[in-house]
Each structure stands twice: as structure tokens, then as C-alpha cells.
Amino acid sequence: MPLTMAKLGEVNYIKRVGGKEETRKFLENLGFVTGSMVVIVSQIGGNMIVNVKDSRVAINKDMASKIII
């Protein structure tokens, strides 16, 4: 399921990152790589702040929908 469907505070692991090549590279540079643990810290209007690789990252709904957990 996409990251947008995850519950607040729930620990999930990334199974794959979809989208175009440039989108995947951008997300990988932020730390969204296969096998990484990701936790949603807050969610407002679909946009979210997540903990990934010991740092907090803000992503929009479109980017979050490309991250499969």
C-alpha cells in the first residue's frame, strides 16, 4: 500500500519506490530506499512529515503516494 494509507506513528518499511527515474532518485536522496524504516510524524491535508533514516522529511501527497510500504 502507498505511504499515504499508513497510520500516524505506525512503523513501516519501504518495499519499493515508484514513479519516474528523476522522482525515484530525488526520494532516494532523501533517504527513501527499499528496506528503510519510515514513521509518519504528522499529516495535514495529505502532506506529511515523516521520520526516515533518523531525520524528519516533509513530502507532499504526490510523492508519498509513490512510496510503497
PDB file of N, CA and C in Angstrom:
ATOM      1  N   MET A   1       0.839  -1.180   0.000  1.00  0.00           N
ATOM      2  CA  MET A   1       0.000   0.000   0.000  1.00  0.00           C
ATOM      3  C   MET A   1       0.884   1.243   0.000  1.00  0.00           C
ATOM      4  N   PRO A   2       0.369   2.364  -0.521  1.00  0.00           N
ATOM      5  CA  PRO A   2       1.170   3.599  -0.534  1.00  0.00           C
ATOM      6  C   PRO A   2       1.316   4.195   0.864  1.00  0.00           C
ATOM      7  N   LEU A   3       2.328   4.978   1.049  1.00  0.00           N
ATOM      8  CA  LEU A   3       2.608   5.611   2.341  1.00  0.00           C
ATOM      9  C   LEU A   3       1.437   6.480   2.806  1.00  0.00           C
ATOM     10  N   THR A   4       0.676   7.008   1.876  1.00  0.00           N
ATOM     11  CA  THR A   4      -0.464   7.863   2.228  1.00  0.00           C
ATOM     12  C   THR A   4      -1.532   7.114   3.024  1.00  0.00           C
ATOM     13  N   MET A   5      -1.541   5.779   2.972  1.00  0.00           N
ATOM     14  CA  MET A   5      -2.530   4.969   3.674  1.00  0.00           C
ATOM     15  C   MET A   5      -2.075   4.560   5.078  1.00  0.00           C
ATOM     16  N   ALA A   6      -0.824   4.831   5.424  1.00  0.00           N
ATOM     17  CA  ALA A   6      -0.286   4.422   6.727  1.00  0.00           C
ATOM     18  C   ALA A   6      -0.891   5.256   7.849  1.00  0.00           C
ATOM     19  N   LYS A   7      -0.898   4.672   9.042  1.00  0.00           N
ATOM     20  CA  LYS A   7      -1.422   5.361  10.220  1.00  0.00           C
ATOM     21  C   LYS A   7      -0.325   6.195  10.874  1.00  0.00           C
ATOM     22  N   LEU A   8      -0.735   7.241  11.547  1.00  0.00           N
ATOM     23  CA  LEU A   8       0.166   8.129  12.263  1.00  0.00           C
ATOM     24  C   LEU A   8       0.912   7.366  13.360  1.00  0.00           C
ATOM     25  N   GLY A   9       2.248   7.464  13.389  1.00  0.00           N
ATOM     26  CA  GLY A   9       3.051   6.825  14.423  1.00  0.00           C
ATOM     27  C   GLY A   9       3.351   5.356  14.192  1.00  0.00           C
ATOM     28  N   GLU A  10       2.798   4.764  13.156  1.00  0.00           N
ATOM     29  CA  GLU A  10       2.987   3.343  12.867  1.00  0.00           C
ATOM     30  C   GLU A  10       4.332   3.127  12.154  1.00  0.00           C
ATOM     31  N   VAL A  11       5.080   2.111  12.586  1.00  0.00           N
ATOM     32  CA  VAL A  11       6.365   1.796  11.959  1.00  0.00           C
ATOM     33  C   VAL A  11       6.111   0.955  10.713  1.00  0.00           C
ATOM     34  N   ASN A  12       6.640   1.414   9.576  1.00  0.00           N
ATOM     35  CA  ASN A  12       6.508   0.699   8.304  1.00  0.00           C
ATOM     36  C   ASN A  12       7.867   0.609   7.636  1.00  0.00           C
ATOM     37  N   TYR A  13       7.985  -0.326   6.709  1.00  0.00           N
ATOM     38  CA  TYR A  13       9.221  -0.482   5.945  1.00  0.00           C
ATOM     39  C   TYR A  13       8.922  -0.309   4.463  1.00  0.00           C
ATOM     40  N   ILE A  14       9.800   0.385   3.782  1.00  0.00           N
ATOM     41  CA  ILE A  14       9.604   0.678   2.364  1.00  0.00           C
ATOM     42  C   ILE A  14       9.880  -0.578   1.540  1.00  0.00           C
ATOM     43  N   LYS A  15       8.921  -0.948   0.709  1.00  0.00           N
ATOM     44  CA  LYS A  15       9.080  -2.113  -0.168  1.00  0.00           C
ATOM     45  C   LYS A  15       9.620  -1.708  -1.524  1.00  0.00           C
ATOM     46  N   ARG A  16       9.130  -0.554  -2.040  1.00  0.00           N
ATOM     47  CA  ARG A  16       9.681  -0.030  -3.287  1.00  0.00           C
ATOM     48  C   ARG A  16       9.280   1.422  -3.451  1.00  0.00           C
ATOM     49  N   VAL A  17       9.992   2.097  -4.342  1.00  0.00           N
ATOM     50  CA  VAL A  17       9.697   3.493  -4.650  1.00  0.00           C
ATOM     51  C   VAL A  17       9.381   3.564  -6.137  1.00  0.00           C
ATOM     52  N   GLY A  18       8.191   4.058  -6.460  1.00  0.00           N
ATOM     53  CA  GLY A  18       7.758   4.119  -7.856  1.00  0.00           C
ATOM     54  C   GLY A  18       7.954   5.499  -8.447  1.00  0.00           C
ATOM     55  N   GLY A  19       7.368   5.697  -9.612  1.00  0.00           N
ATOM     56  CA  GLY A  19       7.441   6.993 -10.292  1.00  0.00           C
ATOM     57  C   GLY A  19       8.527   7.024 -11.347  1.00  0.00           C
ATOM     58  N   LYS A  20       8.706   8.208 -11.914  1.00  0.00           N
ATOM     59  CA  LYS A  20       9.730   8.404 -12.944  1.00  0.00           C
ATOM     60  C   LYS A  20      11.122   8.298 -12.316  1.00  0.00           C
ATOM     61  N   GLU A  21      12.113   8.118 -13.162  1.00  0.00           N
ATOM     62  CA  GLU A  21      13.505   7.967 -12.700  1.00  0.00           C
ATOM     63  C   GLU A  21      13.945   9.150 -11.847  1.00  0.00           C
ATOM     64  N   GLU A  22      13.631  10.366 -12.274  1.00  0.00           N
ATOM     65  CA  GLU A  22      14.064  11.550 -11.509  1.00  0.00           C
ATOM     66  C   GLU A  22      13.366  11.634 -10.155  1.00  0.00           C
ATOM     67  N   THR A  23      12.111  11.187 -10.098  1.00  0.00           N
ATOM     68  CA  THR A  23      11.375  11.169  -8.826  1.00  0.00           C
ATOM     69  C   THR A  23      11.979  10.147  -7.882  1.00  0.00           C
ATOM     70  N   ARG A  24      12.288   8.962  -8.395  1.00  0.00           N
ATOM     71  CA  ARG A  24      12.907   7.918  -7.560  1.00  0.00           C
ATOM     72  C   ARG A  24      14.252   8.381  -7.019  1.00  0.00           C
ATOM     73  N   LYS A  25      15.054   9.003  -7.854  1.00  0.00           N
ATOM     74  CA  LYS A  25      16.370   9.499  -7.421  1.00  0.00           C
ATOM     75  C   LYS A  25      16.211  10.557  -6.330  1.00  0.00           C
ATOM     76  N   PHE A  26      15.255  11.458  -6.506  1.00  0.00           N
ATOM     77  CA  PHE A  26      15.007  12.505  -5.518  1.00  0.00           C
ATOM     78  C   PHE A  26      14.628  11.898  -4.171  1.00  0.00           C
ATOM     79  N   LEU A  27      13.702  10.930  -4.183  1.00  0.00           N
ATOM     80  CA  LEU A  27      13.264  10.296  -2.944  1.00  0.00           C
ATOM     81  C   LEU A  27      14.388   9.472  -2.307  1.00  0.00           C
ATOM     82  N   GLU A  28      15.195   8.798  -3.136  1.00  0.00           N
ATOM     83  CA  GLU A  28      16.324   8.029  -2.609  1.00  0.00           C
ATOM     84  C   GLU A  28      17.336   8.957  -1.943  1.00  0.00           C
ATOM     85  N   ASN A  29      17.554  10.125  -2.498  1.00  0.00           N
ATOM     86  CA  ASN A  29      18.480  11.091  -1.903  1.00  0.00           C
ATOM     87  C   ASN A  29      17.981  11.602  -0.555  1.00  0.00           C
ATOM     88  N   LEU A  30      16.655  11.604  -0.368  1.00  0.00           N
ATOM     89  CA  LEU A  30      16.074  11.997   0.915  1.00  0.00           C
ATOM     90  C   LEU A  30      16.130  10.869   1.940  1.00  0.00           C
ATOM     91  N   GLY A  31      16.435   9.638   1.486  1.00  0.00           N
ATOM     92  CA  GLY A  31      16.528   8.502   2.403  1.00  0.00           C
ATOM     93  C   GLY A  31      15.458   7.451   2.209  1.00  0.00           C
ATOM     94  N   PHE A  32      14.568   7.647   1.237  1.00  0.00           N
ATOM     95  CA  PHE A  32      13.504   6.681   0.979  1.00  0.00           C
ATOM     96  C   PHE A  32      14.016   5.576   0.060  1.00  0.00           C
ATOM     97  N   VAL A  33      14.686   4.583   0.657  1.00  0.00           N
ATOM     98  CA  VAL A  33      15.220   3.453  -0.103  1.00  0.00           C
ATOM     99  C   VAL A  33      14.573   2.167   0.401  1.00  0.00           C
ATOM    100  N   THR A  34      14.553   1.154  -0.438  1.00  0.00           N
ATOM    101  CA  THR A  34      13.948  -0.132  -0.097  1.00  0.00           C
ATOM    102  C   THR A  34      14.548  -0.680   1.186  1.00  0.00           C
ATOM    103  N   GLY A  35      13.668  -1.098   2.101  1.00  0.00           N
ATOM    104  CA  GLY A  35      14.096  -1.668   3.369  1.00  0.00           C
ATOM    105  C   GLY A  35      14.208  -0.664   4.509  1.00  0.00           C
ATOM    106  N   SER A  36      14.130   0.629   4.198  1.00  0.00           N
ATOM    107  CA  SER A  36      14.230   1.652   5.248  1.00  0.00           C
ATOM    108  C   SER A  36      12.960   1.713   6.082  1.00  0.00           C
ATOM    109  N   MET A  37      13.142   2.020   7.367  1.00  0.00           N
ATOM    110  CA  MET A  37      12.005   2.208   8.262  1.00  0.00           C
ATOM    111  C   MET A  37      11.486   3.629   8.091  1.00  0.00           C
ATOM    112  N   VAL A  38      10.155   3.772   8.054  1.00  0.00           N
ATOM    113  CA  VAL A  38       9.538   5.087   7.900  1.00  0.00           C
ATOM    114  C   VAL A  38       8.356   5.199   8.857  1.00  0.00           C
ATOM    115  N   VAL A  39       8.261   6.337   9.549  1.00  0.00           N
ATOM    116  CA  VAL A  39       7.180   6.591  10.505  1.00  0.00           C
ATOM    117  C   VAL A  39       6.578   7.957  10.201  1.00  0.00           C
ATOM    118  N   ILE A  40       5.266   8.032  10.103  1.00  0.00           N
ATOM    119  CA  ILE A  40       4.595   9.305   9.869  1.00  0.00           C
ATOM    120  C   ILE A  40       4.496  10.054  11.198  1.00  0.00           C
ATOM    121  N   VAL A  41       5.040  11.272  11.230  1.00  0.00           N
ATOM    122  CA  VAL A  41       5.027  12.096  12.436  1.00  0.00           C
ATOM    123  C   VAL A  41       3.765  12.953  12.473  1.00  0.00           C
ATOM    124  N   SER A  42       3.436  13.594  11.349  1.00  0.00           N
ATOM    125  CA  SER A  42       2.201  14.368  11.269  1.00  0.00           C
ATOM    126  C   SER A  42       1.700  14.391   9.837  1.00  0.00           C
ATOM    127  N   GLN A  43       0.398  14.651   9.708  1.00  0.00           N
ATOM    128  CA  GLN A  43      -0.229  14.641   8.394  1.00  0.00           C
ATOM    129  C   GLN A  43      -1.285  15.735   8.353  1.00  0.00           C
ATOM    130  N   ILE A  44      -1.151  16.650   7.385  1.00  0.00           N
ATOM    131  CA  ILE A  44      -2.100  17.751   7.239  1.00  0.00           C
ATOM    132  C   ILE A  44      -2.486  17.862   5.764  1.00  0.00           C
ATOM    133  N   GLY A  45      -3.741  17.594   5.467  1.00  0.00           N
ATOM    134  CA  GLY A  45      -4.228  17.713   4.092  1.00  0.00           C
ATOM    135  C   GLY A  45      -3.522  16.809   3.106  1.00  0.00           C
ATOM    136  N   GLY A  46      -3.066  15.653   3.550  1.00  0.00           N
ATOM    137  CA  GLY A  46      -2.366  14.725   2.670  1.00  0.00           C
ATOM    138  C   GLY A  46      -0.862  14.924   2.666  1.00  0.00           C
ATOM    139  N   ASN A  47      -0.397  16.132   2.942  1.00  0.00           N
ATOM    140  CA  ASN A  47       1.040  16.386   3.060  1.00  0.00           C
ATOM    141  C   ASN A  47       1.490  15.856   4.409  1.00  0.00           C
ATOM    142  N   MET A  48       2.714  15.342   4.465  1.00  0.00           N
ATOM    143  CA  MET A  48       3.143  14.709   5.710  1.00  0.00           C
ATOM    144  C   MET A  48       4.593  14.971   6.059  1.00  0.00           C
ATOM    145  N   ILE A  49       4.864  14.838   7.354  1.00  0.00           N
ATOM    146  CA  ILE A  49       6.225  14.866   7.872  1.00  0.00           C
ATOM    147  C   ILE A  49       6.513  13.455   8.358  1.00  0.00           C
ATOM    148  N   VAL A  50       7.616  12.882   7.876  1.00  0.00           N
ATOM    149  CA  VAL A  50       7.949  11.504   8.227  1.00  0.00           C
ATOM    150  C   VAL A  50       9.358  11.415   8.785  1.00  0.00           C
ATOM    151  N   ASN A  51       9.568  10.432   9.644  1.00  0.00           N
ATOM    152  CA  ASN A  51      10.908  10.091  10.111  1.00  0.00           C
ATOM    153  C   ASN A  51      11.443   9.005   9.203  1.00  0.00           C
ATOM    154  N   VAL A  52      12.590   9.251   8.596  1.00  0.00           N
ATOM    155  CA  VAL A  52      13.246   8.250   7.761  1.00  0.00           C
ATOM    156  C   VAL A  52      14.750   8.419   7.945  1.00  0.00           C
ATOM    157  N   LYS A  53      15.438   7.330   8.234  1.00  0.00           N
ATOM    158  CA  LYS A  53      16.893   7.353   8.449  1.00  0.00           C
ATOM    159  C   LYS A  53      17.306   8.426   9.458  1.00  0.00           C
ATOM    160  N   ASP A  54      16.664   8.438  10.608  1.00  0.00           N
ATOM    161  CA  ASP A  54      16.993   9.351  11.710  1.00  0.00           C
ATOM    162  C   ASP A  54      16.866  10.834  11.369  1.00  0.00           C
ATOM    163  N   SER A  55      16.036  11.180  10.408  1.00  0.00           N
ATOM    164  CA  SER A  55      15.785  12.590  10.117  1.00  0.00           C
ATOM    165  C   SER A  55      14.321  12.782   9.725  1.00  0.00           C
ATOM    166  N   ARG A  56      13.833  13.989   9.913  1.00  0.00           N
ATOM    167  CA  ARG A  56      12.456  14.306   9.558  1.00  0.00           C
ATOM    168  C   ARG A  56      12.436  14.955   8.191  1.00  0.00           C
ATOM    169  N   VAL A  57      11.514  14.478   7.351  1.00  0.00           N
ATOM    170  CA  VAL A  57      11.407  14.974   5.993  1.00  0.00           C
ATOM    171  C   VAL A  57       9.946  15.298   5.708  1.00  0.00           C
ATOM    172  N   ALA A  58       9.702  16.446   5.089  1.00  0.00           N
ATOM    173  CA  ALA A  58       8.346  16.815   4.678  1.00  0.00           C
ATOM    174  C   ALA A  58       8.176  16.466   3.201  1.00  0.00           C
ATOM    175  N   ILE A  59       7.106  15.738   2.895  1.00  0.00           N
ATOM    176  CA  ILE A  59       6.814  15.391   1.498  1.00  0.00           C
ATOM    177  C   ILE A  59       5.336  15.661   1.224  1.00  0.00           C
ATOM    178  N   ASN A  60       5.032  15.918  -0.036  1.00  0.00           N
ATOM    179  CA  ASN A  60       3.639  16.163  -0.386  1.00  0.00           C
ATOM    180  C   ASN A  60       2.923  14.848  -0.709  1.00  0.00           C
ATOM    181  N   LYS A  61       1.633  14.951  -0.917  1.00  0.00           N
ATOM    182  CA  LYS A  61       0.792  13.771  -1.133  1.00  0.00           C
ATOM    183  C   LYS A  61       1.219  12.986  -2.377  1.00  0.00           C
ATOM    184  N   ASP A  62       1.603  13.693  -3.452  1.00  0.00           N
ATOM    185  CA  ASP A  62       2.012  13.020  -4.683  1.00  0.00           C
ATOM    186  C   ASP A  62       3.265  12.177  -4.476  1.00  0.00           C
ATOM    187  N   MET A  63       4.254  12.730  -3.785  1.00  0.00           N
ATOM    188  CA  MET A  63       5.481  11.977  -3.503  1.00  0.00           C
ATOM    189  C   MET A  63       5.187  10.789  -2.587  1.00  0.00           C
ATOM    190  N   ALA A  64       4.380  11.013  -1.567  1.00  0.00           N
ATOM    191  CA  ALA A  64       4.058   9.941  -0.610  1.00  0.00           C
ATOM    192  C   ALA A  64       3.327   8.786  -1.288  1.00  0.00           C
ATOM    193  N   SER A  65       2.534   9.080  -2.304  1.00  0.00           N
ATOM    194  CA  SER A  65       1.780   8.019  -2.986  1.00  0.00           C
ATOM    195  C   SER A  65       2.698   7.124  -3.830  1.00  0.00           C
ATOM    196  N   LYS A  66       3.897   7.586  -4.125  1.00  0.00           N
ATOM    197  CA  LYS A  66       4.856   6.796  -4.909  1.00  0.00           C
ATOM    198  C   LYS A  66       5.704   5.864  -4.043  1.00  0.00           C
ATOM    199  N   ILE A  67       5.615   6.045  -2.718  1.00  0.00           N
ATOM    200  CA  ILE A  67       6.388   5.218  -1.786  1.00  0.00           C
ATOM    201  C   ILE A  67       5.489   4.074  -1.320  1.00  0.00           C
ATOM    202  N   ILE A  68       5.870   2.852  -1.665  1.00  0.00           N
ATOM    203  CA  ILE A  68       5.079   1.672  -1.331  1.00  0.00           C
ATOM    204  C   ILE A  68       5.650   0.997  -0.088  1.00  0.00           C
ATOM    205  N   ILE A  69       4.756   0.762   0.895  1.00  0.00           N
ATOM    206  CA  ILE A  69       5.185   0.127   2.156  1.00  0.00           C
ATOM    207  C   ILE A  69       4.575  -1.248   2.297  1.00  0.00           C
TER     208      ILE A  69
END
